[in-house]
XYZ file of C-alpha atoms in Angstrom:
638
model
C 41.617 -11.142 80.743
C 38.334 -12.088 80.874
C 37.551 -10.977 77.672
C 40.138 -12.778 76.224
C 38.405 -15.807 78.062
C 35.218 -15.210 76.854
C 36.507 -14.555 73.041
C 37.825 -18.581 74.025
C 35.045 -19.507 75.883
C 32.769 -17.881 72.828
C 35.177 -19.944 70.165
C 34.273 -23.126 71.923
C 31.022 -22.466 71.814
C 30.453 -21.579 68.086
C 32.514 -24.763 66.916
C 30.507 -26.901 69.380
C 27.170 -25.420 67.663
C 28.608 -26.166 64.291
C 28.415 -29.880 64.660
C 25.235 -29.542 66.402
C 27.001 -30.332 70.175
C 24.889 -28.648 72.651
C 26.153 -30.649 75.148
C 29.642 -29.506 74.369
C 28.752 -26.161 74.046
C 27.262 -26.512 77.796
C 30.696 -27.682 78.985
C 32.918 -25.024 77.309
C 30.293 -22.627 79.183
C 30.010 -24.425 82.301
C 34.494 -24.747 82.371
C 34.573 -20.765 82.405
C 34.716 -18.823 84.812
C 31.680 -17.154 86.787
C 32.626 -13.480 85.696
C 33.094 -15.113 81.978
C 29.280 -16.510 82.120
C 28.347 -13.266 82.513
C 29.667 -11.854 79.382
C 26.800 -10.748 76.457
C 28.872 -11.960 74.096
C 29.553 -15.748 75.638
C 25.564 -15.248 76.487
C 24.938 -14.920 72.797
C 27.221 -17.658 71.872
C 25.181 -19.778 73.979
C 21.875 -18.607 72.629
C 22.795 -19.172 68.790
C 23.699 -22.284 69.843
C 20.660 -23.271 71.311
C 19.456 -22.248 67.994
C 21.288 -24.154 65.942
C 20.831 -27.461 68.167
C 16.790 -26.929 68.652
C 17.108 -26.032 71.901
C 14.419 -23.673 71.393
C 13.239 -23.857 74.821
C 16.329 -23.274 76.420
C 16.720 -20.293 74.056
C 13.392 -18.467 75.005
C 14.975 -18.711 78.252
C 18.272 -17.112 77.606
C 16.393 -14.252 75.535
C 13.922 -13.873 78.493
C 17.353 -13.266 80.959
C 18.920 -10.702 78.564
C 14.989 -8.253 79.345
C 15.918 -7.665 75.316
C 19.130 -5.771 76.064
C 21.171 -7.485 73.916
C 21.011 -6.376 70.032
C 23.316 -9.876 68.665
C 20.962 -12.007 71.014
C 17.894 -10.401 69.451
C 18.799 -10.036 66.066
C 19.508 -13.778 66.363
C 16.142 -14.731 67.840
C 14.551 -12.340 65.046
C 16.131 -14.302 61.994
C 15.428 -17.470 63.664
C 11.604 -16.450 64.112
C 11.569 -15.340 60.461
C 13.325 -18.727 59.168
C 10.607 -20.537 60.357
C 7.828 -18.042 59.220
C 6.795 -16.077 62.268
C 6.850 -12.652 61.875
C 4.376 -11.849 65.031
C 7.053 -13.569 67.208
C 9.960 -11.832 65.522
C 7.801 -8.287 65.898
C 7.280 -9.056 69.220
C 11.186 -9.519 69.700
C 11.779 -6.061 68.084
C 9.581 -4.523 70.135
C 11.707 -6.531 73.634
C 14.733 -5.312 71.772
C 13.161 -1.412 72.014
C 12.097 -1.919 75.393
C 15.321 -2.612 76.917
C 16.689 0.201 75.187
C 17.875 -1.155 71.744
C 17.032 -0.973 67.888
C 16.427 -3.171 65.391
C 18.337 -1.994 61.958
C 16.594 -1.278 59.200
C 17.269 -3.859 56.863
C 15.214 -6.194 59.667
C 12.184 -3.623 59.612
C 12.357 -4.505 55.488
C 12.562 -8.230 55.652
C 9.843 -8.281 58.204
C 7.239 -6.010 55.805
C 7.842 -8.018 52.967
C 7.205 -11.298 54.832
C 3.748 -9.285 55.830
C 3.260 -8.471 51.846
C 3.650 -12.233 50.966
C 1.604 -13.411 53.730
C -0.965 -10.428 52.189
C -1.523 -9.162 55.784
C -2.613 -5.654 55.619
C -3.012 -5.032 59.077
C 0.165 -6.527 59.877
C 2.104 -4.324 57.647
C 0.880 -1.526 59.423
C 2.246 -2.633 62.318
C 5.678 -2.933 61.158
C 5.686 0.721 59.709
C 3.826 2.081 62.894
C 6.439 0.262 64.916
C 9.349 1.096 62.514
C 8.770 4.617 63.335
C 8.084 4.212 67.325
C 11.876 2.769 66.750
C 12.689 5.991 65.696
C 14.579 3.725 62.543
C 14.320 6.524 59.015
C 12.415 4.484 56.276
C 15.000 3.667 53.463
C 13.798 3.896 49.994
C 14.227 -0.044 49.544
C 11.520 -0.394 52.554
C 9.491 2.215 50.631
C 9.798 0.419 47.445
C 8.800 -3.074 49.186
C 5.623 -1.181 50.683
C 4.548 0.684 47.129
C 4.982 -2.571 45.337
C 2.320 -4.289 47.556
C -0.308 -2.190 46.273
C -2.868 -3.617 43.856
C -6.371 -2.631 42.300
C -7.909 -4.350 45.269
C -5.926 -1.296 47.756
C -8.097 0.520 49.129
C -7.793 4.688 48.935
C -6.725 4.876 52.495
C -3.085 2.293 52.114
C -2.804 3.809 48.704
C -2.488 7.675 50.881
C -0.760 6.194 53.585
C 1.908 5.295 50.925
C 2.485 8.321 49.495
C 2.488 10.098 52.550
C 5.615 7.807 53.594
C 7.660 8.254 50.496
C 6.541 12.094 50.403
C 8.472 12.063 53.875
C 11.822 10.091 53.368
C 14.426 11.818 54.438
C 17.509 10.373 52.037
C 17.219 10.787 47.943
C 14.896 8.696 45.922
C 16.675 5.967 44.504
C 16.598 3.933 41.067
C 14.862 1.030 42.915
C 12.016 3.255 44.599
C 11.221 5.349 41.454
C 10.888 2.037 39.463
C 8.681 0.532 41.817
C 6.349 3.773 42.190
C 5.856 3.629 38.050
C 5.460 0.188 38.222
C 2.836 0.050 41.115
C 0.797 3.442 40.212
C 0.632 2.347 36.147
C -0.878 -1.198 37.783
C -3.819 0.562 39.840
C -4.446 3.232 37.337
C -2.915 5.765 39.959
C -0.462 7.746 37.639
C -1.871 11.389 39.204
C -0.280 10.152 42.221
C 2.672 9.752 40.926
C 3.162 12.641 39.120
C 2.303 14.137 42.064
C 4.908 12.372 44.194
C 7.851 13.209 41.135
C 6.664 17.207 41.520
C 7.538 16.735 44.954
C 10.683 15.522 45.199
C 11.931 18.087 41.578
C 10.103 21.083 44.341
C 12.505 19.738 47.223
C 15.434 19.334 45.041
C 16.051 15.664 45.190
C 18.423 14.731 42.615
C 17.726 11.167 41.025
C 20.726 9.220 39.702
C 18.203 7.625 37.771
C 18.955 5.044 34.340
C 17.966 5.008 30.820
C 15.313 2.412 31.315
C 13.534 4.126 34.560
C 13.759 7.246 32.469
C 11.690 5.292 29.986
C 9.196 3.466 32.578
C 8.590 7.366 34.082
C 7.898 8.566 30.407
C 5.972 5.740 29.379
C 3.417 6.522 32.531
C 3.270 10.390 31.730
C 2.647 9.571 27.950
C -0.512 7.124 29.486
C -1.714 9.797 31.766
C -1.555 12.014 29.096
C 1.124 14.550 30.691
C 3.041 15.475 27.204
C 4.561 18.537 29.435
C 5.981 15.560 31.774
C 7.161 13.475 29.245
C 9.308 16.111 27.651
C 10.722 17.591 30.811
C 11.574 13.975 31.799
C 13.854 13.665 28.157
C 14.941 17.067 28.280
C 16.570 16.474 32.016
C 17.641 12.999 30.506
C 19.864 15.592 27.666
C 21.268 17.464 30.658
C 22.151 15.160 32.903
C 24.021 13.277 29.740
C 22.295 10.139 29.760
C 21.972 8.156 26.426
C 18.971 6.647 25.539
C 18.313 3.427 24.965
C 16.049 2.112 21.900
C 13.692 0.899 24.563
C 13.346 5.084 26.007
C 13.539 6.573 22.154
C 10.015 3.889 21.878
C 9.068 5.059 25.001
C 8.934 8.849 24.354
C 7.960 8.436 20.534
C 4.721 6.243 21.505
C 4.059 8.778 24.453
C 4.068 12.326 21.675
C 2.129 9.912 19.181
C -0.359 8.612 21.465
C -1.462 12.049 22.553
C -1.366 13.866 19.100
C 2.280 15.418 19.004
C 3.028 13.656 16.011
C 5.227 15.932 14.657
C 7.301 16.711 17.970
C 8.463 12.991 17.955
C 9.432 13.204 14.220
C 11.701 15.744 15.130
C 13.191 14.283 17.843
C 13.306 11.288 15.827
C 14.827 13.519 13.479
C 17.645 14.523 15.581
C 18.844 10.846 16.792
C 19.012 10.174 13.553
C 21.462 13.076 12.905
C 23.893 11.984 15.346
C 26.232 9.247 14.545
C 26.427 7.650 18.129
C 22.754 7.710 18.595
C 21.326 6.753 15.243
C 21.443 2.941 15.862
C 18.958 3.773 19.009
C 16.084 4.512 16.200
C 14.662 0.878 15.663
C 11.766 -0.400 13.363
C 8.998 -0.023 15.752
C 9.936 3.565 16.469
C 9.304 4.358 12.501
C 5.916 2.142 12.486
C 4.730 4.502 15.395
C 5.169 7.644 13.908
C 4.032 5.660 10.374
C 0.678 4.905 12.377
C 0.954 8.279 14.169
C 1.038 10.343 10.990
C -1.634 8.027 9.034
C -4.290 8.546 11.999
C -3.741 12.371 11.273
C -4.150 11.884 7.256
C -0.689 13.117 6.965
C -0.003 11.683 3.958
C 3.368 14.183 3.676
C 4.118 13.100 7.472
C 4.240 9.276 6.228
C 6.190 10.387 2.726
C 8.808 11.888 5.154
C 8.648 8.542 7.490
C 9.276 6.301 4.796
C 12.055 8.504 3.032
C 14.019 7.869 6.389
C 13.496 4.442 6.764
C 14.315 4.101 3.088
C 17.901 6.312 4.057
C 18.714 4.382 7.214
C 17.998 1.182 5.319
C 15.376 0.387 8.170
C 13.632 -3.494 7.473
C 10.276 -2.537 5.876
C 7.493 -5.512 7.149
C 4.532 -6.141 5.039
C 2.824 -4.227 7.678
C 4.687 -1.103 7.156
C 3.869 -1.111 3.450
C -0.203 -1.823 4.187
C 0.016 1.229 6.380
C 1.586 3.572 3.911
C -0.771 2.124 0.914
C -3.779 2.636 3.047
C -2.975 6.303 4.141
C -2.179 6.889 -0.236
C -6.119 5.429 -0.292
C -7.476 7.381 1.921
C -5.630 10.645 0.703
C -6.780 9.778 -2.618
C -2.903 9.737 -3.910
C -3.006 6.016 -5.743
C -0.240 7.231 -7.747
C 2.153 6.694 -4.891
C 1.139 2.873 -4.972
C 2.445 1.652 -8.155
C 6.786 2.974 -6.465
C 5.398 0.898 -3.026
C 4.501 -2.126 -4.449
C 8.055 -2.108 -6.479
C 10.008 -1.022 -3.002
C 7.776 -4.298 -1.743
C 9.640 -6.465 -4.407
C 12.807 -4.871 -4.015
C 12.868 -5.459 -0.687
C 11.903 -9.265 -1.132
C 8.356 -8.558 1.255
C 5.538 -10.341 -0.150
C 2.222 -8.350 -0.161
C -0.283 -9.956 1.907
C -4.626 -9.897 1.499
C -4.291 -6.347 3.501
C -2.124 -5.021 0.653
C -4.315 -5.549 -1.864
C -7.304 -4.686 0.302
C -6.234 -1.293 0.499
C -5.576 -1.086 -3.011
C -8.685 -1.598 -4.340
C -10.828 0.527 -2.070
C -8.192 3.330 -2.974
C -9.078 3.169 -6.606
C -12.522 2.755 -5.699
C -12.628 5.845 -3.462
C -11.060 7.697 -6.132
C -14.150 6.254 -8.868
C -11.291 4.414 -10.904
C -13.197 1.138 -10.477
C -11.114 -0.436 -14.053
C -7.953 -0.526 -11.773
C -9.596 -1.873 -8.618
C -11.274 -4.791 -10.833
C -7.764 -5.179 -12.531
C -6.156 -5.206 -9.460
C -8.977 -8.051 -8.230
C -8.249 -9.809 -11.342
C -4.686 -9.794 -11.286
C -5.504 -11.557 -7.916
C -6.929 -14.177 -8.914
C -4.620 -14.807 -12.249
C -2.078 -15.239 -10.264
C -3.332 -17.947 -7.646
C -1.546 -16.703 -4.688
C -4.408 -15.086 -2.583
C -7.879 -15.738 -3.467
C -9.885 -11.846 -3.000
C -12.317 -11.610 0.251
C -15.588 -10.390 0.240
C -14.725 -6.989 1.651
C -12.624 -6.450 -1.825
C -16.050 -7.387 -3.635
C -18.164 -5.490 -1.729
C -15.914 -2.451 -2.513
C -16.075 -2.755 -6.556
C -19.654 -3.611 -6.232
C -20.046 -0.562 -4.159
C -18.754 1.707 -6.677
C -20.312 0.622 -9.330
C -23.834 1.611 -7.283
C -22.322 5.127 -6.862
C -21.845 4.955 -10.704
C -25.136 3.868 -11.417
C -23.781 0.327 -13.257
C -25.948 -1.575 -11.822
C -25.568 -4.594 -13.923
C -21.811 -4.227 -14.002
C -22.246 -4.745 -10.048
C -24.990 -8.133 -10.530
C -22.242 -9.594 -13.016
C -19.431 -9.526 -10.214
C -21.828 -10.244 -7.700
C -22.420 -13.722 -9.754
C -18.237 -13.957 -10.282
C -18.218 -13.918 -6.884
C -20.616 -16.458 -6.213
C -19.012 -18.965 -8.470
C -15.314 -18.120 -7.141
C -17.018 -19.962 -3.637
C -17.201 -16.703 -1.676
C -20.231 -16.400 0.622
C -21.762 -13.031 0.551
C -21.584 -10.738 3.984
C -24.261 -8.722 5.087
C -22.006 -5.641 4.008
C -21.939 -6.975 0.277
C -25.467 -7.820 0.441
C -26.516 -4.145 1.438
C -24.562 -2.515 -0.993
C -26.075 -4.649 -3.970
C -30.007 -4.231 -2.298
C -29.326 -0.268 -1.927
C -28.128 0.003 -5.779
C -30.953 -2.461 -7.179
C -33.411 -0.518 -5.219
C -32.340 3.069 -6.875
C -32.168 1.353 -9.704
C -35.834 -0.019 -9.617
C -35.192 -3.825 -9.130
C -37.062 -4.729 -6.102
C -37.952 -8.080 -7.740
C -34.745 -8.851 -7.912
C -33.310 -7.408 -4.905
C -35.872 -9.474 -2.554
C -34.787 -12.497 -4.926
C -31.248 -12.345 -3.768
C -31.791 -11.669 -0.052
C -34.372 -14.837 -0.072
C -31.669 -16.728 -1.651
C -29.268 -16.083 1.160
C -29.276 -17.460 4.440
C -31.775 -15.999 6.772
C -30.083 -16.666 9.608
C -27.406 -14.832 8.283
C -29.185 -11.750 6.954
C -29.174 -8.560 9.666
C -31.121 -5.415 10.080
C -29.027 -3.769 7.566
C -29.701 -5.965 5.272
C -33.356 -5.950 5.750
C -33.518 -1.797 6.032
C -31.532 -1.581 2.705
C -34.619 -3.380 1.191
C -37.303 -2.076 2.626
C -35.532 1.564 1.778
C -36.089 0.196 -1.950
C -39.941 -0.178 -1.377
C -39.869 3.603 -0.310
C -37.777 4.513 -3.367
C -40.506 2.410 -5.605
C -43.499 3.965 -3.582
C -45.183 0.661 -2.583
C -45.652 0.946 0.717
C -47.865 -1.873 1.456
C -44.861 -4.171 0.137
C -42.653 -2.429 2.631
C -45.652 -3.435 5.650
C -45.576 -6.996 4.602
C -41.969 -7.575 4.576
C -42.424 -5.803 8.356
C -44.791 -8.040 9.224
C -42.690 -11.050 8.177
C -39.717 -10.450 9.718
C -41.819 -9.362 12.481
C -43.277 -12.833 13.012
C -39.781 -14.742 12.106
C -38.789 -12.507 15.172
C -35.640 -10.599 12.786
C -34.054 -8.541 15.575
C -35.161 -5.237 13.768
C -33.906 -2.162 15.325
C -34.578 1.202 15.519
C -33.068 2.735 12.323
C -35.431 -0.078 10.174
C -38.389 1.606 12.066
C -37.395 5.124 11.527
C -36.758 4.746 7.585
C -40.504 2.662 8.135
C -41.986 5.319 9.136
C -39.839 8.651 7.222
C -40.855 6.248 4.238
C -44.481 6.718 5.432
C -43.882 10.444 5.170
C -42.539 10.547 2.229
C -45.835 8.636 0.477
C -48.120 11.049 2.424
C -49.299 8.217 4.771
C -48.802 10.611 8.674
C -51.419 8.213 10.039
C -49.450 4.762 9.140
C -46.530 6.443 10.426
C -47.820 7.026 13.687
C -48.698 3.125 13.748
C -45.357 2.658 12.700
C -44.275 4.441 15.941
C -46.723 2.335 17.900
C -45.223 -0.973 15.999
C -41.629 0.042 17.310
C -42.769 0.885 21.050
C -45.105 -2.358 21.321
C -48.251 0.406 21.942
C -51.652 -0.152 21.006
C -52.083 -0.082 17.503
C -56.083 0.468 15.752
C -54.909 -2.080 12.645
C -53.982 -5.662 12.873
C -50.059 -5.326 12.859
C -47.188 -7.749 13.813
C -45.269 -5.875 16.281
C -41.661 -7.401 17.191
C -41.040 -9.228 20.378
C -38.872 -6.250 21.757
C -39.090 -2.581 22.075
C -37.210 -1.200 19.059
C -38.224 2.519 19.120
C -37.526 4.859 16.709
C -34.618 7.766 16.345
C -35.379 10.888 18.114
C -35.095 13.009 15.202
C -37.667 10.356 12.754
C -39.685 10.316 16.196
C -40.192 14.447 16.155
C -40.829 14.471 12.352
C -43.705 12.138 12.565
C -45.125 14.081 15.118
C -44.507 17.739 13.240
C -46.350 16.253 10.373
C -49.640 14.994 12.334
C -49.742 18.278 14.199
C -49.878 19.825 10.995
C -52.226 17.469 9.661
C -55.981 17.100 9.584
C -58.349 16.724 12.922
C -57.508 13.209 13.064
C -53.862 13.014 12.014
C -53.648 15.712 15.263
C -55.836 13.452 17.500
C -53.755 10.593 16.597
C -50.944 12.957 17.485
C -52.064 13.476 20.795
C -52.936 9.874 21.341
C -49.604 9.170 20.359
C -47.872 11.636 22.600
C -49.725 10.469 25.886
C -48.943 6.830 25.235
C -45.609 7.034 24.543
C -45.187 9.095 27.880
C -47.643 6.967 30.383
C -46.175 3.596 28.803
C -42.713 4.200 27.867
C -41.664 7.069 29.534
C -40.771 8.983 26.263
C -41.301 12.839 26.276
C -41.235 13.853 22.352
C -40.518 17.765 23.493
C -37.269 16.282 25.562
C -35.785 14.025 22.581
C -32.657 15.316 21.692
C -32.767 15.734 17.248
C -29.862 13.978 16.403
C -27.206 16.461 14.319
C -28.571 19.733 14.959
C -28.835 21.826 17.972
C -32.794 22.566 19.677
C -32.889 25.822 17.999
C -32.261 24.087 14.590
C -34.716 21.495 14.812
C -37.561 23.688 16.498
C -36.939 25.866 12.942
C -37.321 23.220 11.120
C -40.278 21.713 12.578
C -41.725 25.259 12.300
C -41.025 25.471 8.749
C -42.542 22.129 7.859
C -45.730 23.064 10.291
C -46.150 26.584 7.814
C -45.290 24.544 4.564
C -48.612 21.948 5.480
C -51.262 24.645 6.442
C -49.851 26.731 3.428
C -50.756 23.901 1.337
C -48.056 23.256 -0.115
C -48.004 20.206 0.518
C -50.685 17.629 -1.240
C -52.611 15.638 1.004
C -53.501 12.190 -0.882
C -53.723 8.744 -0.115
C -50.849 6.001 -0.946
C -51.579 5.062 -4.675
C -52.167 1.166 -5.557
C -48.860 1.385 -8.071
C -45.984 3.030 -8.057
C -45.586 6.538 -8.372
C -42.631 8.891 -9.611
C -40.728 10.404 -6.367
C -39.399 14.105 -6.552
C -35.257 12.673 -5.885
C -36.313 10.538 -9.380
C -34.896 13.316 -11.740
C -31.544 14.031 -9.808
C -28.362 12.210 -10.967
C -27.839 10.919 -7.223
C -30.668 10.320 -4.911
C -30.226 11.979 -1.437
C -27.900 9.729 0.629
C -30.014 9.701 3.263
C -32.422 8.087 1.478
C -29.983 5.857 -0.150
C -28.272 4.824 2.659
C -29.613 5.911 6.121
C -26.479 5.641 8.358
C -26.574 5.370 11.957
C -25.348 8.168 14.218
C -22.842 6.465 16.515
C -21.847 9.593 17.823
């Protein structure tokens, strides 16, 4: 009878609460028998009515009277506090429930955790975790997913470790929500090693993860970025064994992961298997072929590129201009320009228009093969069509090819055509031209071309080539005059410039002037008046060793200059020549070379003389091609 009467009173109170009629709810309670008023369901209904009608003080009083023993009332209080954004008050109610022998649900703890995450309250998050553990509530995958999503790049290592331990300790099977959250979070904070360790732990305890194809794709992408090819292949095999059909995104992820880690052939074989299946053929999109092309291109594997191109044609894949450019570029680098004509026909047949990169790759390819005439013909065809105008890089490639064939006049004619077309030469173009003219002995013309160029745009590389021309012509005075002018104009000269100048002094039998170059480069005291750069450029370690070796093997004056130079380098700049690594050779080889040079000088094999006032023939003049180190000093960027 009491239960029946209590149910009627609860219904009456609930109806009044819906109408926001708190007085009616109290009247329904007053009309009930005393034993009915004490029923938990009735008190819970009255507390809910207080909350709905805004009687907060009365609701708090009713909750205190329950002493945490009423789970339904406590749940109502928690939801009320959470709706008002009072997470700490809600947590206090949870603690009251625990003290009263009741246990809040896992969903409430998850919602409280989400509030703390949204508030960026790190301490509050861990208080909720600790309270949940004290209450004996099992942590679900959804709870851990909320926790792992809270990790950011600013998270302290201890928080990352605690989250990882909580994930390790969950008793339930890891679901897709948790795994997806783990992949996203640990990739975001660059902690893929933690992700890999957790996934290994899941597998070690035999956890069966029913993951969808997109989640596998995310995992494969993460392992690919971590460089773990074995796990990438294991995940793909697991997908196959579980009968999960990959999507185009998943296939793209696994191909990208394999290619980025150098496993291009494995990626190609995987794609081939998909193409052999009529059901899976559709998941291989153009982006997958593009990734394979780039992988083979990076490996300079022309056969692989051709195989992918053939597969694309068989599958009727859409070709973009970028795809054709990748194939043509590989052919150009492999000196397989005979294939280009067929590729251009394919471009026309597919309705794909070649762009600047297409023609640039073709020109560079012909130049690399030494077929300058066909490169020039391609450039002239572009100009005749009028759709695309050749750029500076194309002209530079052809001029460089002319220079290698010692056709300087042709290079100058092409340079004039470029200027007539309104194309401003770049520093690269100037460097190519100056290098060729210096080798041909056209030093005055080289200076004139550089002087006519915008000085604000000329860089140290151009002037280094001009300096090398002075050395090739045996005109050391002009080389120093060039340096002094550039230093006075505050041109940012680098260590390569000073290395070329120092080596030029050695080549022209002027080691004392080479020592002066080193002093100028390091802004050390110089005996004669020379312009110094506004910064300490230094010289390359190998060049510095060559200068010191030549001085050590010279006259008494040169040996004295070497000792003073070493002392000043160490005292004023902290440079120890003996500790400087030799670029491009082992220490033993460098030592052997230095000993050989000293022995040659000591034996009188190298004639000691002053720099001639007029240009003298140099040893490499008879050679059909000068040494590369003389023509084009390339900076060692390793």
